[in-house]
């Protein structure tokens, strides 16, 4: 709807005889903001999927020493799969191994906590998908007063960021404090018990740091919706302004 405000000429005034004020909607700007939020939410879903599928979460180097060998075991793994390599200064090294993380771990606290990490990551994957679906629905519909509107986007994006952050903390705790890598090394190489381990160093890979990108994408989705709400409110205010002059001026629709 386009509103025109018409004011009659005043002979004693230098203003022109007729003034037309038009308030035009800005649908392209609003749709662009909505689609930007959809892109960021969908990006979070894609990144979480890649995080779940890749094996570059952590690289652990475990120094080993016994009477017959001296060197290190290098284990690189993700949430589902991994691989290990022996690098010995002397002694006979075993061939490289590929393994399933949960299948290798026995019933232990490391396995339980790793399962919880997987559960929270799957929850973040689902909530990011819901957030992307809601932002897409908002771009083609107008459910502002329901949970399908911005409040739903805030909720699911916030939950996704919270779940992925908990995943990050639990994984770090399981590797640093709960000695997940050392437990894997003992299962993969039974000939090197814990007494032969001389120390462990950890290096987190790109899959781990992508978790921070997911959090940023969820924050971006919320920020875009906030800007959209603000622009929508300003648009409504501008559309109401001509009505304030209704007793004095004529309004043509």
PDB file of C-alpha atoms in Angstrom, residues 47-156:
ATOM      1  CA  UNK A  47      29.612 -27.120   9.289  1.00  0.00           C
ATOM      2  CA  UNK A  48      28.288 -29.390  12.062  1.00  0.00           C
ATOM      3  CA  UNK A  49      27.805 -32.169   9.512  1.00  0.00           C
ATOM      4  CA  UNK A  50      31.426 -31.820   8.407  1.00  0.00           C
ATOM      5  CA  UNK A  51      32.591 -31.735  12.027  1.00  0.00           C
ATOM      6  CA  UNK A  52      30.796 -35.009  12.671  1.00  0.00           C
ATOM      7  CA  UNK A  53      32.219 -36.689   9.565  1.00  0.00           C
ATOM      8  CA  UNK A  54      35.872 -35.597   9.687  1.00  0.00           C
ATOM      9  CA  UNK A  55      38.671 -37.172  11.744  1.00  0.00           C
ATOM     10  CA  UNK A  56      40.778 -34.109  12.439  1.00  0.00           C
ATOM     11  CA  UNK A  57      39.571 -33.284  15.939  1.00  0.00           C
ATOM     12  CA  UNK A  58      42.805 -33.994  17.781  1.00  0.00           C
ATOM     13  CA  UNK A  59      46.310 -35.312  17.238  1.00  0.00           C
ATOM     14  CA  UNK A  60      47.899 -36.866  20.304  1.00  0.00           C
ATOM     15  CA  UNK A  61      51.575 -37.820  20.513  1.00  0.00           C
ATOM     16  CA  UNK A  62      52.310 -40.315  23.288  1.00  0.00           C
ATOM     17  CA  UNK A  63      55.963 -40.907  24.125  1.00  0.00           C
ATOM     18  CA  UNK A  64      56.700 -44.566  24.939  1.00  0.00           C
ATOM     19  CA  UNK A  65      59.738 -46.325  26.302  1.00  0.00           C
ATOM     20  CA  UNK A  66      60.368 -49.888  27.401  1.00  0.00           C
ATOM     21  CA  UNK A  67      63.246 -52.344  27.370  1.00  0.00           C
ATOM     22  CA  UNK A  68      62.920 -53.139  23.663  1.00  0.00           C
ATOM     23  CA  UNK A  69      61.677 -49.937  22.001  1.00  0.00           C
ATOM     24  CA  UNK A  70      61.731 -46.194  22.266  1.00  0.00           C
ATOM     25  CA  UNK A  71      59.663 -43.672  20.338  1.00  0.00           C
ATOM     26  CA  UNK A  72      56.101 -42.412  20.149  1.00  0.00           C
ATOM     27  CA  UNK A  73      52.579 -43.348  19.165  1.00  0.00           C
ATOM     28  CA  UNK A  74      50.679 -40.710  17.171  1.00  0.00           C
ATOM     29  CA  UNK A  75      46.886 -40.963  17.236  1.00  0.00           C
ATOM     30  CA  UNK A  76      44.703 -38.711  15.106  1.00  0.00           C
ATOM     31  CA  UNK A  77      40.956 -39.105  15.508  1.00  0.00           C
ATOM     32  CA  UNK A  78      37.569 -37.476  15.408  1.00  0.00           C
ATOM     33  CA  UNK A  79      34.321 -38.379  17.106  1.00  0.00           C
ATOM     34  CA  UNK A  80      33.742 -41.548  15.085  1.00  0.00           C
ATOM     35  CA  UNK A  81      36.975 -42.740  13.483  1.00  0.00           C
ATOM     36  CA  UNK A  82      40.716 -42.334  13.738  1.00  0.00           C
ATOM     37  CA  UNK A  83      44.122 -43.655  12.753  1.00  0.00           C
ATOM     38  CA  UNK A  84      47.343 -44.359  14.608  1.00  0.00           C
ATOM     39  CA  UNK A  85      51.001 -44.505  13.641  1.00  0.00           C
ATOM     40  CA  UNK A  86      54.074 -45.720  15.499  1.00  0.00           C
ATOM     41  CA  UNK A  87      57.333 -43.794  15.146  1.00  0.00           C
ATOM     42  CA  UNK A  88      60.123 -45.673  16.933  1.00  0.00           C
ATOM     43  CA  UNK A  89      63.775 -44.715  17.251  1.00  0.00           C
ATOM     44  CA  UNK A  90      64.596 -48.388  17.779  1.00  0.00           C
ATOM     45  CA  UNK A  91      62.467 -51.456  17.947  1.00  0.00           C
ATOM     46  CA  UNK A  92      59.973 -53.027  15.578  1.00  0.00           C
ATOM     47  CA  UNK A  93      57.019 -50.765  14.766  1.00  0.00           C
ATOM     48  CA  UNK A  94      53.582 -52.114  13.967  1.00  0.00           C
ATOM     49  CA  UNK A  95      51.751 -51.139  10.790  1.00  0.00           C
ATOM     50  CA  UNK A  96      49.418 -48.140  10.728  1.00  0.00           C
ATOM     51  CA  UNK A  97      45.980 -48.752  12.154  1.00  0.00           C
ATOM     52  CA  UNK A  98      42.513 -47.356  11.488  1.00  0.00           C
ATOM     53  CA  UNK A  99      39.916 -47.697  14.214  1.00  0.00           C
ATOM     54  CA  UNK A 100      36.424 -46.834  15.398  1.00  0.00           C
ATOM     55  CA  UNK A 101      36.609 -44.700  18.519  1.00  0.00           C
ATOM     56  CA  UNK A 102      33.637 -46.139  20.402  1.00  0.00           C
ATOM     57  CA  UNK A 103      34.398 -49.666  19.201  1.00  0.00           C
ATOM     58  CA  UNK A 104      37.964 -49.466  20.488  1.00  0.00           C
ATOM     59  CA  UNK A 105      37.089 -48.142  23.917  1.00  0.00           C
ATOM     60  CA  UNK A 106      35.900 -50.625  26.514  1.00  0.00           C
ATOM     61  CA  UNK A 107      33.174 -49.868  29.024  1.00  0.00           C
ATOM     62  CA  UNK A 108      34.846 -46.976  30.767  1.00  0.00           C
ATOM     63  CA  UNK A 109      34.304 -43.374  31.770  1.00  0.00           C
ATOM     64  CA  UNK A 110      36.060 -42.265  28.565  1.00  0.00           C
ATOM     65  CA  UNK A 111      33.547 -44.153  26.414  1.00  0.00           C
ATOM     66  CA  UNK A 112      30.576 -42.827  28.378  1.00  0.00           C
ATOM     67  CA  UNK A 113      31.711 -39.225  28.143  1.00  0.00           C
ATOM     68  CA  UNK A 114      32.537 -39.602  24.452  1.00  0.00           C
ATOM     69  CA  UNK A 115      29.005 -40.899  23.865  1.00  0.00           C
ATOM     70  CA  UNK A 116      27.616 -37.837  25.625  1.00  0.00           C
ATOM     71  CA  UNK A 117      29.754 -35.639  23.337  1.00  0.00           C
ATOM     72  CA  UNK A 118      28.194 -37.332  20.316  1.00  0.00           C
ATOM     73  CA  UNK A 119      24.681 -36.865  21.714  1.00  0.00           C
ATOM     74  CA  UNK A 120      25.171 -33.117  22.221  1.00  0.00           C
ATOM     75  CA  UNK A 121      26.663 -32.747  18.746  1.00  0.00           C
ATOM     76  CA  UNK A 122      23.660 -34.523  17.192  1.00  0.00           C
ATOM     77  CA  UNK A 123      21.338 -32.250  19.206  1.00  0.00           C
ATOM     78  CA  UNK A 124      23.150 -29.204  17.858  1.00  0.00           C
ATOM     79  CA  UNK A 125      22.784 -30.631  14.331  1.00  0.00           C
ATOM     80  CA  UNK A 126      19.022 -31.013  14.761  1.00  0.00           C
ATOM     81  CA  UNK A 127      18.517 -27.577  16.300  1.00  0.00           C
ATOM     82  CA  UNK A 128      20.533 -25.927  13.526  1.00  0.00           C
ATOM     83  CA  UNK A 129      18.294 -27.654  10.986  1.00  0.00           C
ATOM     84  CA  UNK A 130      15.188 -26.410  12.807  1.00  0.00           C
ATOM     85  CA  UNK A 131      16.617 -22.889  12.914  1.00  0.00           C
ATOM     86  CA  UNK A 132      17.308 -22.982   9.174  1.00  0.00           C
ATOM     87  CA  UNK A 133      13.802 -24.270   8.504  1.00  0.00           C
ATOM     88  CA  UNK A 134      12.215 -21.500  10.556  1.00  0.00           C
ATOM     89  CA  UNK A 135      14.211 -18.750   8.882  1.00  0.00           C
ATOM     90  CA  UNK A 136      13.236 -20.125   5.475  1.00  0.00           C
ATOM     91  CA  UNK A 137       9.585 -20.288   6.560  1.00  0.00           C
ATOM     92  CA  UNK A 138       9.750 -16.688   7.790  1.00  0.00           C
ATOM     93  CA  UNK A 139      11.109 -15.565   4.428  1.00  0.00           C
ATOM     94  CA  UNK A 140       7.994 -16.852   2.626  1.00  0.00           C
ATOM     95  CA  UNK A 141       5.387 -16.406   5.352  1.00  0.00           C
ATOM     96  CA  UNK A 142       4.473 -13.936   8.108  1.00  0.00           C
ATOM     97  CA  UNK A 143       4.188 -15.814  11.444  1.00  0.00           C
ATOM     98  CA  UNK A 144       5.473 -13.007  13.647  1.00  0.00           C
ATOM     99  CA  UNK A 145       3.131 -13.567  16.580  1.00  0.00           C
ATOM    100  CA  UNK A 146       3.780 -17.299  16.969  1.00  0.00           C
ATOM    101  CA  UNK A 147       6.672 -19.514  17.986  1.00  0.00           C
ATOM    102  CA  UNK A 148       7.342 -20.011  14.287  1.00  0.00           C
ATOM    103  CA  UNK A 149       8.471 -16.389  14.119  1.00  0.00           C
ATOM    104  CA  UNK A 150      11.635 -14.698  15.444  1.00  0.00           C
ATOM    105  CA  UNK A 151      11.196 -16.134  18.953  1.00  0.00           C
ATOM    106  CA  UNK A 152      11.519 -19.628  17.506  1.00  0.00           C
ATOM    107  CA  UNK A 153      14.658 -18.650  15.594  1.00  0.00           C
ATOM    108  CA  UNK A 154      16.151 -17.171  18.774  1.00  0.00           C
ATOM    109  CA  UNK A 155      15.354 -20.351  20.703  1.00  0.00           C
ATOM    110  CA  UNK A 156      16.731 -22.895  18.240  1.00  0.00           C
TER     111      UNK A 156
END
